[in-house]
Coordinates of C-alpha atoms and ligand atoms in Angstrom, one line a residue:
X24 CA -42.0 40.1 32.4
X25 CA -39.4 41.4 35.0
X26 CA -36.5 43.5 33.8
X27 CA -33.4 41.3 33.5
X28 CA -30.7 42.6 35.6
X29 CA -27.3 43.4 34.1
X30 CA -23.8 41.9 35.7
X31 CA -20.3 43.2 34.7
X32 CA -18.4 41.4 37.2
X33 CA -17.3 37.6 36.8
X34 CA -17.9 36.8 40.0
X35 CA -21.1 38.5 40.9
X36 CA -22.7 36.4 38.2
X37 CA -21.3 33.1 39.2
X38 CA -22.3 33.8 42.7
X39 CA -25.7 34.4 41.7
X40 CA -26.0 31.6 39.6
X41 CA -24.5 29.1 42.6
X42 CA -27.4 30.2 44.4
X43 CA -29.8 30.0 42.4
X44 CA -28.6 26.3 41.8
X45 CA -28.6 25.2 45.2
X46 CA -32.2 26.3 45.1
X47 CA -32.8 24.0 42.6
X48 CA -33.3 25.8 39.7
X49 CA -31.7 24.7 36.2
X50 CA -30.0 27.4 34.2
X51 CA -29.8 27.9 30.8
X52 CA -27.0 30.3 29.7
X53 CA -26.8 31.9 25.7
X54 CA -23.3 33.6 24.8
X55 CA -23.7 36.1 22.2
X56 CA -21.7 38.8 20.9
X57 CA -24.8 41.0 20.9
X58 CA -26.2 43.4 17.8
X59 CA -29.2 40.5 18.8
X60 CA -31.7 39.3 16.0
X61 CA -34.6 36.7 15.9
X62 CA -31.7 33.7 15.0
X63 CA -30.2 34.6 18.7
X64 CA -33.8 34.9 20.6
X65 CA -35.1 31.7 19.0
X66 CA -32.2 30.5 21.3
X67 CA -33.4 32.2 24.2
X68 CA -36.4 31.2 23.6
X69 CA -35.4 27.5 23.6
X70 CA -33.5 28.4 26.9
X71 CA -37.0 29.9 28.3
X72 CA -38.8 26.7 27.6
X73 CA -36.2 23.9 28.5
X74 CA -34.6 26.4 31.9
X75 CA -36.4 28.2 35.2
X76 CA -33.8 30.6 34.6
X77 CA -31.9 32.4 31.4
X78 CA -28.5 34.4 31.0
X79 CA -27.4 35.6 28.3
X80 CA -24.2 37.2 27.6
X81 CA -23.2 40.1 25.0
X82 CA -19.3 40.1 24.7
X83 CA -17.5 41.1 21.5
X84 CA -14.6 38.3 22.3
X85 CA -11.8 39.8 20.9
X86 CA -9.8 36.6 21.3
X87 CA -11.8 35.4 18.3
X88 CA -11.1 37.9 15.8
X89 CA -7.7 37.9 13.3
X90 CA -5.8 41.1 13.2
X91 CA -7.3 41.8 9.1
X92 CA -11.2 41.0 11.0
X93 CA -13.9 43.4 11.9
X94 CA -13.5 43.6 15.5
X95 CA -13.8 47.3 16.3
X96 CA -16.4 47.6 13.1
X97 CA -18.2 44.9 14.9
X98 CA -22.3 46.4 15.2
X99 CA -22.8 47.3 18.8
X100 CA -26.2 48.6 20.4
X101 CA -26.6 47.4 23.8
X102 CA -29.4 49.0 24.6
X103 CA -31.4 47.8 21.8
X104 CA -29.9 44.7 23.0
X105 CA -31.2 44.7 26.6
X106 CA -34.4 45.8 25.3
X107 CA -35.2 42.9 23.0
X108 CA -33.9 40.4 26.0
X109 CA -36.5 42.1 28.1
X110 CA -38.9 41.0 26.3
X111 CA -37.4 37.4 26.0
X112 CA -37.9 36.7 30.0
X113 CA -34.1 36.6 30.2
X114 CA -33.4 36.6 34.2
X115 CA -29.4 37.8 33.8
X116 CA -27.5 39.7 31.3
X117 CA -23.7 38.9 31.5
X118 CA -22.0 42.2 30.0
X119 CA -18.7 42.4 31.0
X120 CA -15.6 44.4 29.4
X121 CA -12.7 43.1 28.3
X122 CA -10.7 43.7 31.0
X123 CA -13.1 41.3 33.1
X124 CA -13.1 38.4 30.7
X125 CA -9.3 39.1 29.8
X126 CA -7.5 40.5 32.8
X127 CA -3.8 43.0 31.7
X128 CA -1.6 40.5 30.7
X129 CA -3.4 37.6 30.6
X130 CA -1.9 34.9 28.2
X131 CA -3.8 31.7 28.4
X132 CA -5.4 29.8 25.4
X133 CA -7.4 26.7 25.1
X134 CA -6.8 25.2 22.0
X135 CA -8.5 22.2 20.3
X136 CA -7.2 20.0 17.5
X137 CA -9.8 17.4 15.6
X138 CA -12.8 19.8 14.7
X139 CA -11.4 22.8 15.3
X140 CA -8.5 22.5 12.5
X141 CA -10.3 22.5 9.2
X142 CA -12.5 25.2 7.8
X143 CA -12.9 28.0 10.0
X144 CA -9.7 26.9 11.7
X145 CA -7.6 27.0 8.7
X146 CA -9.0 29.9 6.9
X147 CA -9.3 31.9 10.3
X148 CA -6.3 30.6 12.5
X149 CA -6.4 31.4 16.3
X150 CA -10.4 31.8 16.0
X151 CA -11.5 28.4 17.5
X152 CA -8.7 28.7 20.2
X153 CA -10.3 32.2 21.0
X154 CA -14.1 30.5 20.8
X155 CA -12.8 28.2 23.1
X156 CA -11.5 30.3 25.4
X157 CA -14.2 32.5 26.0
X158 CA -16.8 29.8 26.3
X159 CA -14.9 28.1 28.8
X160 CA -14.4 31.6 31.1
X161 CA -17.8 32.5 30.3
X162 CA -18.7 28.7 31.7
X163 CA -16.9 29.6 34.6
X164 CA -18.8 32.8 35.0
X165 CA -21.7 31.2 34.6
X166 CA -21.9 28.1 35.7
X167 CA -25.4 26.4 33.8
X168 CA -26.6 23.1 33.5
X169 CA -27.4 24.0 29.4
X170 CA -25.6 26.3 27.2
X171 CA -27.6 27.1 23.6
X172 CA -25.5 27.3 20.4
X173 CA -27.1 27.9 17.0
X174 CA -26.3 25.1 14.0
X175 CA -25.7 27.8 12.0
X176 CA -22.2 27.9 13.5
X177 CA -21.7 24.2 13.2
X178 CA -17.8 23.8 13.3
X179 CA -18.2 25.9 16.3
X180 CA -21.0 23.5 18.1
X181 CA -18.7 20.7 17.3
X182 CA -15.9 22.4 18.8
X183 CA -17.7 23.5 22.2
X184 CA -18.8 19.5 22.1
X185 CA -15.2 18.0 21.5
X186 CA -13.7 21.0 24.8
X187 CA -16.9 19.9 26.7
X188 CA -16.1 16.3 26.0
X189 CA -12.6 16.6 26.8
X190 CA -12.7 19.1 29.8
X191 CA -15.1 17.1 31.4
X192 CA -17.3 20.3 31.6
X193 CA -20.5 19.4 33.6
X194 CA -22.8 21.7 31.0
X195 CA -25.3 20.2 28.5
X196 CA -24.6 21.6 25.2
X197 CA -27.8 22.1 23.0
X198 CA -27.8 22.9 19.3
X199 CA -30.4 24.9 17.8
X200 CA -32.1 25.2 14.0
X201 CA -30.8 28.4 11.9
X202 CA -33.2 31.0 12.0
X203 CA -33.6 32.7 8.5
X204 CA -34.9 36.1 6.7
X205 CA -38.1 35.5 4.5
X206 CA -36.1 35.0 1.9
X207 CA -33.7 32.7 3.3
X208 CA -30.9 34.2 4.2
X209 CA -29.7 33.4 7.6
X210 CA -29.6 35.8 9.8
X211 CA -26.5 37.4 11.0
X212 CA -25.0 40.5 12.5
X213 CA -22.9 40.7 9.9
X214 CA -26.2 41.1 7.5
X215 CA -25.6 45.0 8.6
X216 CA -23.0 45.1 6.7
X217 CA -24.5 44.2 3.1
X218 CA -25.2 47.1 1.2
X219 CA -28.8 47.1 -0.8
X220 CA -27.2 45.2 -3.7
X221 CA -25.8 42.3 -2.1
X222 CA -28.2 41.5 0.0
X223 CA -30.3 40.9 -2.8
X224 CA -27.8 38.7 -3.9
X225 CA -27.5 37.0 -0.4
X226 CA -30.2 34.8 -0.5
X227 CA -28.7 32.7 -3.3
X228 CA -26.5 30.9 -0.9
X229 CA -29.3 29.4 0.8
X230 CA -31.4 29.1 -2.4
X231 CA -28.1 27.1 -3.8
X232 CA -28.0 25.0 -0.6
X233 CA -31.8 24.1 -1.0
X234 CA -30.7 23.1 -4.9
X235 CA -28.0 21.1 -3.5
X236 CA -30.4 18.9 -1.4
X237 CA -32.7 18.4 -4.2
X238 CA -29.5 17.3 -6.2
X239 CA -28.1 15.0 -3.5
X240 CA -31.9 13.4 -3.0
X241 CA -32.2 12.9 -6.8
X242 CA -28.6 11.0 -6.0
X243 CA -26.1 13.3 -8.5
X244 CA -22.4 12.8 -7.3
X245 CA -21.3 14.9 -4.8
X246 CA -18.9 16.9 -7.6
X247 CA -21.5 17.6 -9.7
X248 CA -23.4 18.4 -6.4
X249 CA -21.0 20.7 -5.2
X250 CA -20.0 22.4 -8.6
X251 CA -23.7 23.3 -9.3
X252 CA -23.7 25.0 -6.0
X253 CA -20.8 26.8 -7.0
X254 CA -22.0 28.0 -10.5
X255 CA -25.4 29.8 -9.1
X256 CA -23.1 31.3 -6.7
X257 CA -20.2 33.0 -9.4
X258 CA -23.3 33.7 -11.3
X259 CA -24.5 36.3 -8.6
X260 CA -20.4 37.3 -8.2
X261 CA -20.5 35.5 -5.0
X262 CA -16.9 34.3 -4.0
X263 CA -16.5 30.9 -1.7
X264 CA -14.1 30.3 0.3
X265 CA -15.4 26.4 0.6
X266 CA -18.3 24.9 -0.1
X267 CA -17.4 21.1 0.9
X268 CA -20.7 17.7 1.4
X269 CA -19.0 16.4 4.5
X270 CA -19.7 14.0 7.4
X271 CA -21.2 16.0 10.4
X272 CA -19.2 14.9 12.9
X273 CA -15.9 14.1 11.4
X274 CA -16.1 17.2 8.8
X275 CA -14.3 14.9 6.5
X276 CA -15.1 15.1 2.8
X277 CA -18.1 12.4 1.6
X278 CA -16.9 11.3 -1.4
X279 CA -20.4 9.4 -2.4
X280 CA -24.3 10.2 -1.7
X281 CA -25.3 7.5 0.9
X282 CA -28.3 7.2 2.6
X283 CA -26.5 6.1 6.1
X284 CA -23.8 9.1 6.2
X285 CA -25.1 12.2 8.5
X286 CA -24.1 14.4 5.8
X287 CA -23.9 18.4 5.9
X288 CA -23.1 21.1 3.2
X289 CA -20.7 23.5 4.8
X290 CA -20.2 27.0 2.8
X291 CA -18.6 29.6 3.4
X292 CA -18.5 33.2 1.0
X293 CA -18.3 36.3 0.1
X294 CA -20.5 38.7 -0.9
X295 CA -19.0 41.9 -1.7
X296 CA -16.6 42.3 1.2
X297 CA -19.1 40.9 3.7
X298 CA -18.1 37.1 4.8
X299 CA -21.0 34.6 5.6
X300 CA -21.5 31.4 6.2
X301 CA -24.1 29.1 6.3
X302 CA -25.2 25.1 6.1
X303 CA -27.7 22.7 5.2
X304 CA -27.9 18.8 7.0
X305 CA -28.6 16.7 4.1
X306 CA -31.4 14.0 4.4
X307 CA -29.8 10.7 5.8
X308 CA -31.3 7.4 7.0
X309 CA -33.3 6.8 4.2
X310 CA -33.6 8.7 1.1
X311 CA -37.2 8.8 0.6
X312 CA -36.8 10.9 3.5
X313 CA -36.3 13.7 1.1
Ligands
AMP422 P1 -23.0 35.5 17.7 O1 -23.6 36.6 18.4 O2 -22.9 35.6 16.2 O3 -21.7 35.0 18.3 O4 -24.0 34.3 17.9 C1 -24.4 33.8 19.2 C2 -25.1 32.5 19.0 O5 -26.3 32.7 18.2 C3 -24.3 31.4 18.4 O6 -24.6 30.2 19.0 C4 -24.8 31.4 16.9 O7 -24.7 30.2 16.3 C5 -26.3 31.8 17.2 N1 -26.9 32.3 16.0 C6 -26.4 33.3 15.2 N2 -27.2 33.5 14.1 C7 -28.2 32.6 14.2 C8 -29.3 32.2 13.4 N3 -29.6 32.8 12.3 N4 -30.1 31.2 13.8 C9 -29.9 30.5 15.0 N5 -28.8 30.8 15.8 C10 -28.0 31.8 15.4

């Protein structure tokens, strides 16, 4: 595998990926914040497979971060970084500093109503509008026919959609399956931050999410549904922040199991001071699907 080649400058990379395009070859481009793990390779991987040539970018977007949030604590290790995307067949790596991706001074925002206003957007305001942002200068930057985004972020795949959609970006947005630990948990960067002790206790969000399918296949109302969920969570001292059955598109509350609503659990918790989140697409179509 060659040795991917590392661009700080905006317009270096687009350059090289114009060319590259008029040669005919597709793109496939996967923003990251780095601190990489298996959940952001299977997306390079899918990149590999679907593309003739992969970038990924590492960028800790401060745009995206509240004032109270864990930007500077954020992990960083690019060169462990660089190292596991060399052996992922990634062609580029976009690594540019702030300055690059937010000039002195600069003061403009991209900011989405509809999906990006529930949620994430209430409980974290300004992150979507930063999200947005950097996706759409990293777009510019690097100008692909597919971008990869992981479902385990789903508000944010649904916001990319609804600026793609609106922006008329010419970019195919692809969403990929959560990659998770042996014991469930879905990987994160922010994993680092458990200490031994709750990361034990991690794993009971997915393992309540798993209980929650079960429930909403055996057909239990969504309350009884949801409040399940929530008592094996306080019973490992887990707080949520939500933890909402609601349509996957819309992100409006379901209100009743049925077998025709694309339905998704959305969570969102604490464990200790760490803050995860995570989601499950319940079984629609038909319920013997389940
Ligand atoms: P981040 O570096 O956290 O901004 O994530 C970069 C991309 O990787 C986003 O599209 C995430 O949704 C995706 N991602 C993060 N964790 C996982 C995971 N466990 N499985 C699949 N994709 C993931």
């Amino acid at each position: 595998m060659a040795t991917p080649l590392v661009i700080r400058d905006r317009n270096v990379m687009r350059k090289l990926i114009l060319t590259n395009r008029t040669m005919g070859r597709r793109i496939g481009f996967v923003p990251t914040m780095g601190s990489l793990h298996a959940g952001h390779t299977s997306l390079v991987d899918q990149a590999v497979a679907e593309c003739d040539d992969v970038v990924t970018s590492i960028f800790v977007n401060p745009s995206q971060f509240g004032p109270q949030e864990d930007f500077e604590q954020y992990p960083r290790d690019f060169d462990a970084d660089f190292n596991l995307l060399a052996q992922h067949d990634v062609r580029w790596i976009f690594a540019p500093d702030v300055h690059e991706m937010y000039p002195p001074g600069d003061s403009t925002r991209i900011e989405i109503s509809g999906p990006a206003e529930p949620y994430e957007g209430t409980l974290r305001p300004g992150h979507f509008s930063g999200v947005a942002t950097i996706v759409f200068r990293l777009l510019q930057a690097a100008p692909s026919h597919a971008v990869y985004f992981g479902a385990k972020d789903w508000q944010q795949v649904l916001v990319v959609r609804k600026m793609v959609h609106d922006l008329k970006l010419d970019v195919e947005v692809v969403t990929c399956p959560t990659v998770r630990d042996t014991d469930g948990l879905a990987l994160s960067s922010r994993n680092t931050y458990l200490s031994k002790s709750e990361r034990k206790r991690a794993p009971t969000i997915y393992a309540a999410l798993e209980q929650a399918e079960q429930n909403w296949c055996q057909g239990l109302a969504i309350d009884t549904i949801e409040q399940k969920l929530k008592d094996m969570l306080s019973a490992k001292e887990i707080q949520i922040d939500y933890a909402d059955i609601v349509h996957t598109e819309s992100l409006k509350k379901i209100s009743e199991v049925s077998p025709n609503t694309p339905a998704i659990f959305l969570i969102a918790c604490r464990v200790g001071s760490t803050r995860l989140i995570d989601n499950i697409l319940l079984p629609s179509q038909a319920l013997s699907s389940c």
